[in-house]
Amino acid sequence: SVSRLLYLLQQETSSTELRTECAVVLGSLAMGTENNVKSLLDCHIIPALLQGLLSPDLKLIEACLRCLRTIFISPVTSEDLLYTDATVISHLMALLSRSQYTQEYICQIFSHCCKGPDHQTILFNHGAVQNIARLLVSTSYKVRMQALKCFSVLAFENPQVSMTLVNVSVDGELLPQIFVKMLQRDKPIEMQLTSAKCLTSMCRAGAIRTDDSCIILKTLPCLVRMCSKERLLEERVEGAETLAYLIETDVELQRIASITDHLIVMLADYFKYPSSVSAITDIKRLDHDLKHAHELRQAAFKLYASLGANDEDIRKKIIETENMMDRIVNGLSEPGIKVRLAAVRCLHSLSRSVQQLRTSFQDHAVWKPLMKVLQNAPNEILVVASSTLCNLLLEFSPSKEPILESGAIELLCSLTQSENLALRVNGIWALMNMAFQAEQKIKSDILRGLSTEQLFQLLSDSDVNVLMKTLGLLRNLLSTRPHIDHIMSTHGKQIMQAVTLILEGEHNIEVKEQTLCILANIADGTTAKELIMTNDDILQKIKYYMSHSNAKLQLAAMFCISNLIWNEEEGSQERQDKLRDMGIVDILHKLSQSSDPNLCDK
Amino acid sequence: YMGIGLSAQGVNMNRLPGWDKHSYGYHGDDGHSFCSSGTGQPYGPTFTTGDVIGCCVNLINNTCFYTKNGHSLEEKLIKNFLQPNLYPTVGLQTPGEVVDANFGQHPFVFDIEDYMREWRTKIQAQIDRFPIGDREGEWQTMIQKMVSSYLVHHGYCATAEAFARSTDQTVLEELASIKNRQRIQKLVLAGRMGEAIETTQQLYPSLLERNPNLLFALKVRQFIEMVNGTDSEVRCLGGHSPKSQDSYPVSPRSFSSPSMSPSHGMNIHNLATGKGSSMHFSGFESSCSNGVISNKAHQSYCHSKHTTTSLNVPELNNINVSRSQQVNSYPSNDVDMETDHYSNGVAETSSNGFLNGSSKHDHEMEECDTEMEVDSSQLRRQLCGGSQAAIERMIHFGRELQAMSEQLRRECGKNTANKKMLKVCFIL
């Protein structure tokens, strides 16, 4: 019967009334189960309905739009179906002026079908902002609401749209002002929340300053209110996620949020679902709670992560919240990836606190579940988890030892081979932290685990961060005399090669400075310095950098020389002679008259 | 450092708000909130020079919250929110501190308007959502029923009939029954409680049996009226208060009535202080001779010399001691009599009551010394219309009342309302 209905709908010879009735019936069918929608889609209902939109009859258009709306908001429909024909969008834009129903349905279709920057750009280029803006002041609540939803998806993480929105005005009022009005506490919650999302996107895009009163006195408090117990679970999830996004990078907003309505304590409630009461009394409620429990937890973790991103006092307050560390530890081992990811992010944020690393992190043996998370996790989790691990491997962190014992070196070395840049950086970074003032055994373990090949691979990595951290690792490995001599005796040849390569290559100042520092460390070794003294190429390079225009490089080169000619060591005389022959003394004389006091001292 | 918050009247102004009873505060040095206690609870951030601190009291749900620079901290329930009149308070601890106060003459940093809008919407929604049964949804009929039942309840039978006719309703209660109720009501209003109870039992046999608490309340009233001398049981025994009968139809407790309840004594004093004593006393002396004077004397004892009173008025004291374990010592007398005042509808503040006591004290001082002994005997006469038999009847009745109260407690569990009633009436 569906195909018959579609046939009648498409038949130009059918009367308008008949075609309208067909669209209405199809719309009713679409309201049914997901299977209904699937079978309608299989019958190519969308092109048929789109064709109906071309009719001049408003009733027919409205019926087709209503049906299209129902189909597009179903999760089984791919939003791409809307964008297959470019003329469809412009036709829909044109229909926006026809009636309140067309406005409502079209906005609803747009807000459901706008996923990601590509869709945003298409709609934006078709003048969505101007066309929909005036609907924000419509007399119909439904139209206003759907238009608002459109903007919240159009502006989400989209600087182009956001920057445009601030300057658009309707009836002499700028959009931000209209959004602020929609935030008022007597407006329906849905409206408050959605307009807060719009303002949040605009703020994150830089279109509204973070210290603007419409952010700190309106948007932020509104979002905090959305997290309160009085709100529905869905609203609390959305409120917390949006707030986390709003304050993610601004410490002042984090501070304000942290004191508003006891947010930190309020969030602790997110972990209490399903509550013990609901389990006993009400099956329906239990089901509802269970469905939202994961969402609530991950939203709370995200918001905690944002809150604690920068401010030590806030971190302390978060950790002091009831059972916080236990909750994070539990979160790390949850099966749901979203919760796990959010828990790791929260942990990462808190791991920036030296004090917490030494206390709560140690008390709760956070490293254990963290190491577990790192096994076979998807990349997005690995990035944050390894980043957290970097912090836990800092020299002053008491977790360093147990982490090493649980096979971290192997894990991190494998990370450095990842395709994912962030993972490579984190891997080598963690190794660098690990090697700092470490004992001989750890250093050799790192070298063995990494293999010289991989080390070279990393030294020729296209990313400067990876290169810098690798050099940092080398430098940390090559510290204290016995370690230097030991490592150089086994890997000396390769390391010298690598150093030469980098000094010859096109690299920025920081990289060269780091490399010269490595040389200086090598020069500090007893036997290792011979590797330099016998390498004329390297000596020439040091000489070159001594008269480099950059003071930092000069200083680093000076370190090498001073380590080489150190008087109290055996054979210093011969080395001094050799260097004098190279004309280094002249340069030294010149440098001693230099204006830079650091250089003079040397 | 500063503390900002709320205090009731009379709280020590030399201490930060929140430390003392009936005061609440948010302190800048530690950011703690103090709720009538010297130890605060962690509440918000600290605040200092340049910060704008706000305090909002929500009388709908008895909460209070503070704001810092326009950001609301947490809404808290005000515990023991008994004091209706809280005043905004700022406490300054260090010399040289300066505060700017804004009571709304400038716009607030915190958007209080928005907050109030939310509450308005909330309450509107509450009203809108109030559940209404199917039949109650027919507004017109419901309102007519309401009017009709009001008329019937209050015994406006003619109006009720007319209204029922014009709105096509039927009055469920028979006219005779309405008239009966009116009769009982009149008896109650006249203070003839014994008759009222009796009539009720005659006309509506099982009513009081089903409502033991109501019966108790009526009997308590009866006791009070006995002390008063109005109730028929003592009236026929004493027969000494013909004048009080005159006042029945109007109101047994009107000020002009010379009936001799102790509370009337107080009223007289009120008027005396209000209008000049000499004139008024003379007026009363003429109409009810020394009965009134003795009454006054008794009152003044209550206020001035408790010990003397208890010696001189053994009967009265007996009543108090033997009847009520809750103990009605004389000091509490003052307070409870004032309660009585309120129930009589005499608008009077507590300070006024005390004032009466002392001013009367001044007036009567000379009299007191001379008349004390004499008055003690006259006082007895004045109670229950002055008859010895009536007093004994009254005492007996009081004992019954006590027994009934105990029985009620056994049967129905504790009832604080009953207990209170008994307490109030035994004070007499």
GROMACS .gro file of N, CA, C and O in nm, chain B residues 52 99 125 152 158 193-194 226 249 265 293 339 354 362 371 375 379-380 393:
model
   76
  654VAL      N    1   3.136   4.259   4.585
  654VAL     CA    2   2.996   4.293   4.612
  654VAL      C    3   2.928   4.167   4.665
  654VAL      O    4   2.923   4.065   4.596
  701VAL      N    5   3.154   5.026   5.419
  701VAL     CA    6   3.060   4.944   5.343
  701VAL      C    7   2.965   5.035   5.266
  701VAL      O    8   2.921   5.137   5.318
  727ALA      N    9   0.278   2.782   3.777
  727ALA     CA   10   0.267   2.645   3.726
  727ALA      C   11   0.205   2.553   3.831
  727ALA      O   12   0.127   2.464   3.800
  754VAL      N   13  -2.537   2.750   5.441
  754VAL     CA   14  -2.597   2.648   5.526
  754VAL      C   15  -2.513   2.628   5.652
  754VAL      O   16  -2.564   2.625   5.763
  760ALA      N   17  -3.257   3.154   5.556
  760ALA     CA   18  -3.341   3.220   5.456
  760ALA      C   19  -3.261   3.248   5.329
  760ALA      O   20  -3.306   3.220   5.218
  795MET      N   21  -2.183   2.669   7.809
  795MET     CA   22  -2.128   2.551   7.747
  795MET      C   23  -2.200   2.424   7.788
  795MET      O   24  -2.225   2.336   7.707
  796GLY      N   25  -2.233   2.417   7.916
  796GLY     CA   26  -2.301   2.297   7.965
  796GLY      C   27  -2.429   2.272   7.888
  796GLY      O   28  -2.454   2.162   7.840
  828MET      N   29  -1.687   2.837   8.373
  828MET     CA   30  -1.723   2.816   8.514
  828MET      C   31  -1.645   2.911   8.601
  828MET      O   32  -1.698   2.975   8.692
  851PRO      N   33  -2.652   3.792   7.505
  851PRO     CA   34  -2.683   3.800   7.361
  851PRO      C   35  -2.575   3.874   7.282
  851PRO      O   36  -2.547   3.840   7.170
  867GLY      N   37  -1.038   4.149   8.424
  867GLY     CA   38  -0.961   4.234   8.513
  867GLY      C   39  -0.849   4.302   8.436
  867GLY      O   40  -0.830   4.422   8.444
  895ILE      N   41  -1.242   4.566   9.260
  895ILE     CA   42  -1.119   4.611   9.325
  895ILE      C   43  -1.036   4.491   9.369
  895ILE      O   44  -0.917   4.482   9.347
  941THR      N   45  -0.178   3.582   7.643
  941THR     CA   46  -0.232   3.496   7.540
  941THR      C   47  -0.383   3.513   7.536
  941THR      O   48  -0.445   3.524   7.432
  956PHE      N   49   0.318   4.430   8.032
  956PHE     CA   50   0.405   4.454   8.147
  956PHE      C   51   0.381   4.593   8.203
  956PHE      O   52   0.378   4.616   8.321
  964ASP      N   53   0.161   5.081   9.062
  964ASP     CA   54   0.172   5.214   9.121
  964ASP      C   55   0.039   5.260   9.177
  964ASP      O   56   0.030   5.309   9.287
  973GLU      N   57  -0.568   4.640  10.179
  973GLU     CA   58  -0.681   4.554  10.145
  973GLU      C   59  -0.645   4.408  10.125
  973GLU      O   60  -0.731   4.327  10.097
  977ASP      N   61  -0.925   4.119  10.085
  977ASP     CA   62  -0.952   4.080   9.947
  977ASP      C   63  -0.946   3.931   9.926
  977ASP      O   64  -1.017   3.877   9.843
  981LEU      N   65  -1.209   3.759   9.699
  981LEU     CA   66  -1.167   3.699   9.572
  981LEU      C   67  -1.245   3.570   9.546
  981LEU      O   68  -1.290   3.542   9.438
  982ARG      N   69  -1.261   3.495   9.653
  982ARG     CA   70  -1.331   3.368   9.641
  982ARG      C   71  -1.474   3.390   9.594
  982ARG      O   72  -1.526   3.320   9.510
  995ARG      N   73  -1.800   2.282   9.284
  995ARG     CA   74  -1.846   2.219   9.159
  995ARG      C   75  -1.740   2.234   9.051
  995ARG      O   76  -1.707   2.143   8.978
   0.00000   0.00000   0.00000
